[in-house]
Amino acid sequence: MSVKSLFDLTGRAVLVTGGSKGIGKTVARAFAECGANVCITARHQDELEAAADEIAQGLSVQVEYRVCDMGDRQEVGAMAVDVLQTFGGIDVLVNNAGTNKPQILTETTDEVWDEVLELNFTACMRLARHVVPSMKEKGWGRIIHLSSVMAMASNPGRGLYSGTKAALIGMARAHALELGPYGITVNCICPGPIATDLPMSLLNDEQKKRFAERTAVKRWGETIDMVGPALLLGSDAGAYITGTTILADGGLICRTFD
């Protein structure tokens, strides 16, 4: 098998949640460029339509989109069934959708707790549960959860976010053991500071500067920096990688102290 063929995803079906912008859209385009048929999901149809057009531009692959609130269990289930029928199965699942609503422990509300837990963790399990049977039938599958550097190091007010992202890592390890005999790998990617809408809206200029300075490469990451890990874990090139986490943080947490 040639090196090029290891990354050839021609005919594969890929589902990317939170695919209308940011990491999700960039990763979806990368899978499409490798020959995969792709479906992206998000909550807003106008953003999805624009993203799907951008992903499909210049390519001869099938690009679909589905409006879906990943925090709504009924919508997640219906979307999964629809996409499975459309593609005849899902080969690669990228659980990218997520949210971050900072609250310190004593001010954490049950409403916010339930919302973040559902979207960042429970929905990932539920969607994986839907697509695994089709992967087992084919004897091939890739599940990729987008965790976060915040699963390994945190800050005040980020207990809920860090907790859900750490939970994905533990879940991936267990599911890797369960699904490995069927040719299915399960892994996590932990992005560091990536210049997407979510952190840019939460942080002030001084915080953004401090994050960049703390990385080894002295910059914020771009969404394109997540393509390499995603394609590795989502293709035959990563067939012997499972139950693990790729930390793509620009060297943020290799520093002990200043």
PDB file of C-alpha atoms in Angstrom:
ATOM      1  CA  MET A   1       0.000   0.000   0.000  1.00  0.00           C
ATOM      2  CA  SER A   2       1.429   3.368  -1.033  1.00  0.00           C
ATOM      3  CA  VAL A   3       1.678   6.306   1.330  1.00  0.00           C
ATOM      4  CA  LYS A   4      -0.773   8.256  -0.818  1.00  0.00           C
ATOM      5  CA  SER A   5      -3.335   5.452  -0.694  1.00  0.00           C
ATOM      6  CA  LEU A   6      -3.249   5.456   3.116  1.00  0.00           C
ATOM      7  CA  PHE A   7      -4.991   8.827   3.065  1.00  0.00           C
ATOM      8  CA  ASP A   8      -7.322   8.004   0.159  1.00  0.00           C
ATOM      9  CA  LEU A   9     -10.889   8.152   1.441  1.00  0.00           C
ATOM     10  CA  THR A  10     -12.650   7.761  -1.885  1.00  0.00           C
ATOM     11  CA  GLY A  11     -16.138   6.413  -1.323  1.00  0.00           C
ATOM     12  CA  ARG A  12     -16.010   6.799   2.444  1.00  0.00           C
ATOM     13  CA  ALA A  13     -18.812   8.651   4.240  1.00  0.00           C
ATOM     14  CA  VAL A  14     -17.880  11.220   6.878  1.00  0.00           C
ATOM     15  CA  LEU A  15     -20.163  12.947   9.376  1.00  0.00           C
ATOM     16  CA  VAL A  16     -18.842  16.106  11.038  1.00  0.00           C
ATOM     17  CA  THR A  17     -20.852  17.826  13.754  1.00  0.00           C
ATOM     18  CA  GLY A  18     -20.438  21.545  14.232  1.00  0.00           C
ATOM     19  CA  GLY A  19     -19.354  21.631  10.606  1.00  0.00           C
ATOM     20  CA  SER A  20     -20.627  25.035   9.520  1.00  0.00           C
ATOM     21  CA  LYS A  21     -17.524  26.927  10.659  1.00  0.00           C
ATOM     22  CA  GLY A  22     -14.207  26.730  12.455  1.00  0.00           C
ATOM     23  CA  ILE A  23     -12.455  23.417  12.920  1.00  0.00           C
ATOM     24  CA  GLY A  24     -15.465  21.435  11.732  1.00  0.00           C
ATOM     25  CA  LYS A  25     -15.715  23.133   8.360  1.00  0.00           C
ATOM     26  CA  THR A  26     -11.968  22.988   7.726  1.00  0.00           C
ATOM     27  CA  VAL A  27     -11.768  19.309   8.631  1.00  0.00           C
ATOM     28  CA  ALA A  28     -14.832  18.479   6.534  1.00  0.00           C
ATOM     29  CA  ARG A  29     -13.236  20.124   3.496  1.00  0.00           C
ATOM     30  CA  ALA A  30     -10.047  18.137   4.083  1.00  0.00           C
ATOM     31  CA  PHE A  31     -11.929  14.846   4.132  1.00  0.00           C
ATOM     32  CA  ALA A  32     -13.749  15.865   0.954  1.00  0.00           C
ATOM     33  CA  GLU A  33     -10.437  16.676  -0.738  1.00  0.00           C
ATOM     34  CA  CYS A  34      -9.326  13.126   0.101  1.00  0.00           C
ATOM     35  CA  GLY A  35     -12.345  11.770  -1.779  1.00  0.00           C
ATOM     36  CA  ALA A  36     -14.880  11.278   0.994  1.00  0.00           C
ATOM     37  CA  ASN A  37     -18.551  12.099   0.814  1.00  0.00           C
ATOM     38  CA  VAL A  38     -19.299  14.456   3.682  1.00  0.00           C
ATOM     39  CA  CYS A  39     -22.253  15.566   5.773  1.00  0.00           C
ATOM     40  CA  ILE A  40     -21.963  18.505   8.156  1.00  0.00           C
ATOM     41  CA  THR A  41     -24.391  19.442  10.907  1.00  0.00           C
ATOM     42  CA  ALA A  42     -25.087  22.611  12.849  1.00  0.00           C
ATOM     43  CA  ARG A  43     -28.070  24.551  14.156  1.00  0.00           C
ATOM     44  CA  HIS A  44     -28.340  27.327  11.560  1.00  0.00           C
ATOM     45  CA  GLN A  45     -29.375  26.487   8.008  1.00  0.00           C
ATOM     46  CA  ASP A  46     -27.955  29.600   6.361  1.00  0.00           C
ATOM     47  CA  GLU A  47     -24.492  28.933   7.787  1.00  0.00           C
ATOM     48  CA  LEU A  48     -24.729  25.274   6.797  1.00  0.00           C
ATOM     49  CA  GLU A  49     -25.715  26.058   3.219  1.00  0.00           C
ATOM     50  CA  ALA A  50     -22.793  28.444   2.801  1.00  0.00           C
ATOM     51  CA  ALA A  51     -20.360  25.995   4.394  1.00  0.00           C
ATOM     52  CA  ALA A  52     -21.552  23.072   2.264  1.00  0.00           C
ATOM     53  CA  ASP A  53     -21.097  25.125  -0.901  1.00  0.00           C
ATOM     54  CA  GLU A  54     -17.589  26.089   0.203  1.00  0.00           C
ATOM     55  CA  ILE A  55     -16.643  22.507   1.078  1.00  0.00           C
ATOM     56  CA  ALA A  56     -17.907  21.166  -2.261  1.00  0.00           C
ATOM     57  CA  GLN A  57     -16.274  23.833  -4.405  1.00  0.00           C
ATOM     58  CA  GLY A  58     -14.155  22.279  -7.146  1.00  0.00           C
ATOM     59  CA  LEU A  59     -14.736  18.714  -5.941  1.00  0.00           C
ATOM     60  CA  SER A  60     -16.799  15.841  -7.340  1.00  0.00           C
ATOM     61  CA  VAL A  61     -17.898  14.377  -4.027  1.00  0.00           C
ATOM     62  CA  GLN A  62     -21.292  14.377  -2.318  1.00  0.00           C
ATOM     63  CA  VAL A  63     -21.621  17.109   0.310  1.00  0.00           C
ATOM     64  CA  GLU A  64     -24.737  17.119   2.461  1.00  0.00           C
ATOM     65  CA  TYR A  65     -25.838  19.168   5.424  1.00  0.00           C
ATOM     66  CA  ARG A  66     -28.382  18.618   8.162  1.00  0.00           C
ATOM     67  CA  VAL A  67     -29.800  21.163  10.572  1.00  0.00           C
ATOM     68  CA  CYS A  68     -29.485  19.621  14.011  1.00  0.00           C
ATOM     69  CA  ASP A  69     -29.245  20.832  17.578  1.00  0.00           C
ATOM     70  CA  MET A  70     -26.801  18.388  19.165  1.00  0.00           C
ATOM     71  CA  GLY A  71     -28.263  19.244  22.559  1.00  0.00           C
ATOM     72  CA  ASP A  72     -31.640  17.832  21.520  1.00  0.00           C
ATOM     73  CA  ARG A  73     -31.706  14.048  21.805  1.00  0.00           C
ATOM     74  CA  GLN A  74     -34.616  13.565  19.416  1.00  0.00           C
ATOM     75  CA  GLU A  75     -32.969  15.708  16.752  1.00  0.00           C
ATOM     76  CA  VAL A  76     -29.668  13.836  17.112  1.00  0.00           C
ATOM     77  CA  GLY A  77     -31.366  10.488  16.686  1.00  0.00           C
ATOM     78  CA  ALA A  78     -33.402  11.578  13.678  1.00  0.00           C
ATOM     79  CA  MET A  79     -30.383  13.175  12.027  1.00  0.00           C
ATOM     80  CA  ALA A  80     -28.280  10.035  12.521  1.00  0.00           C
ATOM     81  CA  VAL A  81     -30.913   7.801  10.946  1.00  0.00           C
ATOM     82  CA  ASP A  82     -31.321  10.198   8.017  1.00  0.00           C
ATOM     83  CA  VAL A  83     -27.591  10.442   7.274  1.00  0.00           C
ATOM     84  CA  LEU A  84     -27.091   6.693   7.615  1.00  0.00           C
ATOM     85  CA  GLN A  85     -29.837   6.121   5.052  1.00  0.00           C
ATOM     86  CA  THR A  86     -28.504   8.815   2.725  1.00  0.00           C
ATOM     87  CA  PHE A  87     -24.962   7.439   2.632  1.00  0.00           C
ATOM     88  CA  GLY A  88     -25.708   3.793   3.325  1.00  0.00           C
ATOM     89  CA  GLY A  89     -23.618   3.988   6.484  1.00  0.00           C
ATOM     90  CA  ILE A  90     -21.063   6.236   8.154  1.00  0.00           C
ATOM     91  CA  ASP A  91     -17.362   5.387   8.009  1.00  0.00           C
ATOM     92  CA  VAL A  92     -15.914   8.348   9.907  1.00  0.00           C
ATOM     93  CA  LEU A  93     -17.586  10.275  12.717  1.00  0.00           C
ATOM     94  CA  VAL A  94     -16.043  13.537  13.867  1.00  0.00           C
ATOM     95  CA  ASN A  95     -17.715  14.751  17.059  1.00  0.00           C
ATOM     96  CA  ASN A  96     -16.721  18.399  16.898  1.00  0.00           C
ATOM     97  CA  ALA A  97     -19.767  20.313  18.157  1.00  0.00           C
ATOM     98  CA  GLY A  98     -19.357  21.763  21.628  1.00  0.00           C
ATOM     99  CA  THR A  99     -19.863  24.747  23.882  1.00  0.00           C
ATOM    100  CA  ASN A 100     -18.187  26.499  26.782  1.00  0.00           C
ATOM    101  CA  LYS A 101     -20.105  28.466  29.401  1.00  0.00           C
ATOM    102  CA  PRO A 102     -17.676  29.428  32.168  1.00  0.00           C
ATOM    103  CA  GLN A 103     -18.997  29.379  35.724  1.00  0.00           C
ATOM    104  CA  ILE A 104     -17.148  28.930  39.001  1.00  0.00           C
ATOM    105  CA  LEU A 105     -18.274  25.991  41.118  1.00  0.00           C
ATOM    106  CA  THR A 106     -20.424  27.910  43.579  1.00  0.00           C
ATOM    107  CA  GLU A 107     -22.243  29.686  40.752  1.00  0.00           C
ATOM    108  CA  THR A 108     -22.725  26.685  38.474  1.00  0.00           C
ATOM    109  CA  THR A 109     -26.414  26.303  37.677  1.00  0.00           C
ATOM    110  CA  ASP A 110     -28.114  23.002  36.978  1.00  0.00           C
ATOM    111  CA  GLU A 111     -29.400  24.407  33.685  1.00  0.00           C
ATOM    112  CA  VAL A 112     -25.947  25.262  32.367  1.00  0.00           C
ATOM    113  CA  TRP A 113     -24.506  22.029  33.731  1.00  0.00           C
ATOM    114  CA  ASP A 114     -27.112  19.939  31.915  1.00  0.00           C
ATOM    115  CA  GLU A 115     -26.747  21.910  28.683  1.00  0.00           C
ATOM    116  CA  VAL A 116     -22.959  21.661  28.457  1.00  0.00           C
ATOM    117  CA  LEU A 117     -22.857  18.037  29.585  1.00  0.00           C
ATOM    118  CA  GLU A 118     -25.458  17.060  26.984  1.00  0.00           C
ATOM    119  CA  LEU A 119     -23.747  18.814  24.089  1.00  0.00           C
ATOM    120  CA  ASN A 120     -20.093  18.187  24.909  1.00  0.00           C
ATOM    121  CA  PHE A 121     -20.339  14.609  26.132  1.00  0.00           C
ATOM    122  CA  THR A 122     -23.682  12.806  26.014  1.00  0.00           C
ATOM    123  CA  ALA A 123     -24.425  13.719  22.396  1.00  0.00           C
ATOM    124  CA  CYS A 124     -21.042  12.332  21.359  1.00  0.00           C
ATOM    125  CA  MET A 125     -21.869   8.982  22.920  1.00  0.00           C
ATOM    126  CA  ARG A 126     -25.361   8.905  21.444  1.00  0.00           C
ATOM    127  CA  LEU A 127     -24.196   9.693  17.928  1.00  0.00           C
ATOM    128  CA  ALA A 128     -21.395   7.126  18.124  1.00  0.00           C
ATOM    129  CA  ARG A 129     -23.933   4.560  19.303  1.00  0.00           C
ATOM    130  CA  HIS A 130     -26.020   5.241  16.215  1.00  0.00           C
ATOM    131  CA  VAL A 131     -23.207   4.886  13.668  1.00  0.00           C
ATOM    132  CA  VAL A 132     -21.231   1.978  15.132  1.00  0.00           C
ATOM    133  CA  PRO A 133     -23.516  -0.784  13.791  1.00  0.00           C
ATOM    134  CA  SER A 134     -22.862   0.332  10.190  1.00  0.00           C
ATOM    135  CA  MET A 135     -19.120   0.434  10.913  1.00  0.00           C
ATOM    136  CA  LYS A 136     -19.233  -3.083  12.320  1.00  0.00           C
ATOM    137  CA  GLU A 137     -20.968  -4.338   9.173  1.00  0.00           C
ATOM    138  CA  LYS A 138     -18.148  -2.956   7.042  1.00  0.00           C
ATOM    139  CA  GLY A 139     -15.387  -3.994   9.419  1.00  0.00           C
ATOM    140  CA  TRP A 140     -13.974  -0.463   9.261  1.00  0.00           C
ATOM    141  CA  GLY A 141     -14.679   2.723  11.134  1.00  0.00           C
ATOM    142  CA  ARG A 142     -13.137   5.814  12.657  1.00  0.00           C
ATOM    143  CA  ILE A 143     -14.552   7.794  15.600  1.00  0.00           C
ATOM    144  CA  ILE A 144     -12.821  11.058  16.459  1.00  0.00           C
ATOM    145  CA  HIS A 145     -13.849  13.182  19.434  1.00  0.00           C
ATOM    146  CA  LEU A 146     -12.679  16.786  19.613  1.00  0.00           C
ATOM    147  CA  SER A 147     -11.573  17.147  23.210  1.00  0.00           C
ATOM    148  CA  SER A 148      -9.422  20.081  24.342  1.00  0.00           C
ATOM    149  CA  VAL A 149      -6.160  21.023  25.985  1.00  0.00           C
ATOM    150  CA  MET A 150      -8.487  22.088  28.794  1.00  0.00           C
ATOM    151  CA  ALA A 151      -9.006  18.394  29.538  1.00  0.00           C
ATOM    152  CA  MET A 152      -5.422  18.273  30.788  1.00  0.00           C
ATOM    153  CA  ALA A 153      -4.963  21.723  32.257  1.00  0.00           C
ATOM    154  CA  SER A 154      -7.642  24.155  33.305  1.00  0.00           C
ATOM    155  CA  ASN A 155      -8.489  27.564  34.703  1.00  0.00           C
ATOM    156  CA  PRO A 156     -10.931  28.889  37.302  1.00  0.00           C
ATOM    157  CA  GLY A 157     -14.470  28.828  35.987  1.00  0.00           C
ATOM    158  CA  ARG A 158     -13.785  26.071  33.475  1.00  0.00           C
ATOM    159  CA  GLY A 159     -14.614  23.060  35.622  1.00  0.00           C
ATOM    160  CA  LEU A 160     -17.622  22.021  33.562  1.00  0.00           C
ATOM    161  CA  TYR A 161     -15.900  22.454  30.214  1.00  0.00           C
ATOM    162  CA  SER A 162     -12.723  20.703  31.371  1.00  0.00           C
ATOM    163  CA  GLY A 163     -14.753  17.929  32.941  1.00  0.00           C
ATOM    164  CA  THR A 164     -16.694  17.143  29.784  1.00  0.00           C
ATOM    165  CA  LYS A 165     -13.589  17.264  27.601  1.00  0.00           C
ATOM    166  CA  ALA A 166     -11.694  14.968  29.974  1.00  0.00           C
ATOM    167  CA  ALA A 167     -14.674  12.610  29.981  1.00  0.00           C
ATOM    168  CA  LEU A 168     -14.360  12.213  26.199  1.00  0.00           C
ATOM    169  CA  ILE A 169     -10.815  10.921  26.632  1.00  0.00           C
ATOM    170  CA  GLY A 170     -11.877   8.307  29.161  1.00  0.00           C
ATOM    171  CA  MET A 171     -14.827   7.244  27.038  1.00  0.00           C
ATOM    172  CA  ALA A 172     -12.648   6.925  23.947  1.00  0.00           C
ATOM    173  CA  ARG A 173     -10.285   4.536  25.723  1.00  0.00           C
ATOM    174  CA  ALA A 174     -13.095   2.213  26.770  1.00  0.00           C
ATOM    175  CA  HIS A 175     -14.776   2.285  23.376  1.00  0.00           C
ATOM    176  CA  ALA A 176     -11.470   1.642  21.611  1.00  0.00           C
ATOM    177  CA  LEU A 177     -11.195  -1.637  23.510  1.00  0.00           C
ATOM    178  CA  GLU A 178     -14.775  -2.580  22.724  1.00  0.00           C
ATOM    179  CA  LEU A 179     -14.632  -1.745  19.026  1.00  0.00           C
ATOM    180  CA  GLY A 180     -11.070  -2.607  18.050  1.00  0.00           C
ATOM    181  CA  PRO A 181     -11.923  -6.209  17.122  1.00  0.00           C
ATOM    182  CA  TYR A 182     -14.341  -4.829  14.497  1.00  0.00           C
ATOM    183  CA  GLY A 183     -11.757  -2.670  12.728  1.00  0.00           C
ATOM    184  CA  ILE A 184     -12.996   0.513  14.408  1.00  0.00           C
ATOM    185  CA  THR A 185     -10.636   2.997  16.044  1.00  0.00           C
ATOM    186  CA  VAL A 186     -11.671   5.602  18.614  1.00  0.00           C
ATOM    187  CA  ASN A 187      -9.460   8.571  19.425  1.00  0.00           C
ATOM    188  CA  CYS A 188      -9.456  12.159  20.627  1.00  0.00           C
ATOM    189  CA  ILE A 189      -7.807  15.317  19.369  1.00  0.00           C
ATOM    190  CA  CYS A 190      -7.024  17.969  21.965  1.00  0.00           C
ATOM    191  CA  PRO A 191      -6.664  21.347  20.270  1.00  0.00           C
ATOM    192  CA  GLY A 192      -4.874  24.105  22.098  1.00  0.00           C
ATOM    193  CA  PRO A 193      -5.631  27.773  21.488  1.00  0.00           C
ATOM    194  CA  ILE A 194      -7.259  27.805  18.044  1.00  0.00           C
ATOM    195  CA  ALA A 195      -8.501  31.117  16.674  1.00  0.00           C
ATOM    196  CA  THR A 196     -12.166  30.209  16.250  1.00  0.00           C
ATOM    197  CA  ASP A 197     -15.292  32.161  17.195  1.00  0.00           C
ATOM    198  CA  LEU A 198     -15.698  30.547  20.634  1.00  0.00           C
ATOM    199  CA  PRO A 199     -12.387  31.519  22.301  1.00  0.00           C
ATOM    200  CA  MET A 200     -12.219  34.806  20.433  1.00  0.00           C
ATOM    201  CA  SER A 201     -15.579  35.782  21.943  1.00  0.00           C
ATOM    202  CA  LEU A 202     -14.684  34.658  25.471  1.00  0.00           C
ATOM    203  CA  LEU A 203     -11.207  36.157  25.875  1.00  0.00           C
ATOM    204  CA  ASN A 204     -10.037  39.743  26.055  1.00  0.00           C
ATOM    205  CA  ASP A 205      -6.989  41.010  24.140  1.00  0.00           C
ATOM    206  CA  GLU A 206      -4.621  40.492  27.055  1.00  0.00           C
ATOM    207  CA  GLN A 207      -5.761  36.918  27.541  1.00  0.00           C
ATOM    208  CA  LYS A 208      -5.370  36.187  23.828  1.00  0.00           C
ATOM    209  CA  LYS A 209      -1.842  37.563  23.905  1.00  0.00           C
ATOM    210  CA  ARG A 210      -0.977  35.522  26.984  1.00  0.00           C
ATOM    211  CA  PHE A 211      -2.204  32.298  25.387  1.00  0.00           C
ATOM    212  CA  ALA A 212      -0.052  32.918  22.308  1.00  0.00           C
ATOM    213  CA  GLU A 213       3.013  33.693  24.408  1.00  0.00           C
ATOM    214  CA  ARG A 214       2.646  30.521  26.441  1.00  0.00           C
ATOM    215  CA  THR A 215       2.809  28.257  23.397  1.00  0.00           C
ATOM    216  CA  ALA A 216       6.163  26.997  22.167  1.00  0.00           C
ATOM    217  CA  VAL A 217       5.432  28.356  18.694  1.00  0.00           C
ATOM    218  CA  LYS A 218       4.306  31.775  20.000  1.00  0.00           C
ATOM    219  CA  ARG A 219       1.036  31.940  18.119  1.00  0.00           C
ATOM    220  CA  TRP A 220      -2.573  30.912  18.120  1.00  0.00           C
ATOM    221  CA  GLY A 221      -3.336  27.873  16.038  1.00  0.00           C
ATOM    222  CA  GLU A 222      -5.425  28.023  12.882  1.00  0.00           C
ATOM    223  CA  THR A 223      -8.139  25.567  11.950  1.00  0.00           C
ATOM    224  CA  ILE A 224      -5.883  24.134   9.229  1.00  0.00           C
ATOM    225  CA  ASP A 225      -3.565  22.943  12.009  1.00  0.00           C
ATOM    226  CA  MET A 226      -6.202  20.348  12.957  1.00  0.00           C
ATOM    227  CA  VAL A 227      -6.338  18.786   9.498  1.00  0.00           C
ATOM    228  CA  GLY A 228      -3.219  16.639   9.918  1.00  0.00           C
ATOM    229  CA  PRO A 229      -4.385  14.929  13.113  1.00  0.00           C
ATOM    230  CA  ALA A 230      -7.919  14.471  11.757  1.00  0.00           C
ATOM    231  CA  LEU A 231      -6.827  12.875   8.489  1.00  0.00           C
ATOM    232  CA  LEU A 232      -4.347  10.635  10.280  1.00  0.00           C
ATOM    233  CA  LEU A 233      -6.959   9.340  12.701  1.00  0.00           C
ATOM    234  CA  GLY A 234      -9.700   9.191  10.066  1.00  0.00           C
ATOM    235  CA  SER A 235      -7.867   7.149   7.435  1.00  0.00           C
ATOM    236  CA  ASP A 236      -5.932   3.911   6.948  1.00  0.00           C
ATOM    237  CA  ALA A 237      -2.811   5.828   7.939  1.00  0.00           C
ATOM    238  CA  GLY A 238      -4.035   5.702  11.538  1.00  0.00           C
ATOM    239  CA  ALA A 239      -5.209   2.089  11.557  1.00  0.00           C
ATOM    240  CA  TYR A 240      -2.900   1.182  14.461  1.00  0.00           C
ATOM    241  CA  ILE A 241      -3.740   4.255  16.542  1.00  0.00           C
ATOM    242  CA  THR A 242      -6.650   3.843  18.907  1.00  0.00           C
ATOM    243  CA  GLY A 243      -7.654   4.712  22.445  1.00  0.00           C
ATOM    244  CA  THR A 244      -5.286   7.633  22.497  1.00  0.00           C
ATOM    245  CA  THR A 245      -5.208  11.410  22.327  1.00  0.00           C
ATOM    246  CA  ILE A 246      -3.302  13.664  19.965  1.00  0.00           C
ATOM    247  CA  LEU A 247      -2.400  16.904  21.705  1.00  0.00           C
ATOM    248  CA  ALA A 248      -2.249  19.669  19.087  1.00  0.00           C
ATOM    249  CA  ASP A 249      -1.607  22.674  21.307  1.00  0.00           C
ATOM    250  CA  GLY A 250       1.480  24.365  19.879  1.00  0.00           C
ATOM    251  CA  GLY A 251       3.408  23.274  22.950  1.00  0.00           C
ATOM    252  CA  LEU A 252       1.115  25.088  25.379  1.00  0.00           C
ATOM    253  CA  ILE A 253       1.221  22.642  28.279  1.00  0.00           C
ATOM    254  CA  CYS A 254       4.810  21.442  27.934  1.00  0.00           C
ATOM    255  CA  ARG A 255       5.807  24.510  29.985  1.00  0.00           C
ATOM    256  CA  THR A 256       6.034  23.860  33.740  1.00  0.00           C
ATOM    257  CA  PHE A 257       6.279  27.406  35.061  1.00  0.00           C
ATOM    258  CA  ASP A 258       7.545  30.841  34.109  1.00  0.00           C
TER     259      ASP A 258
END
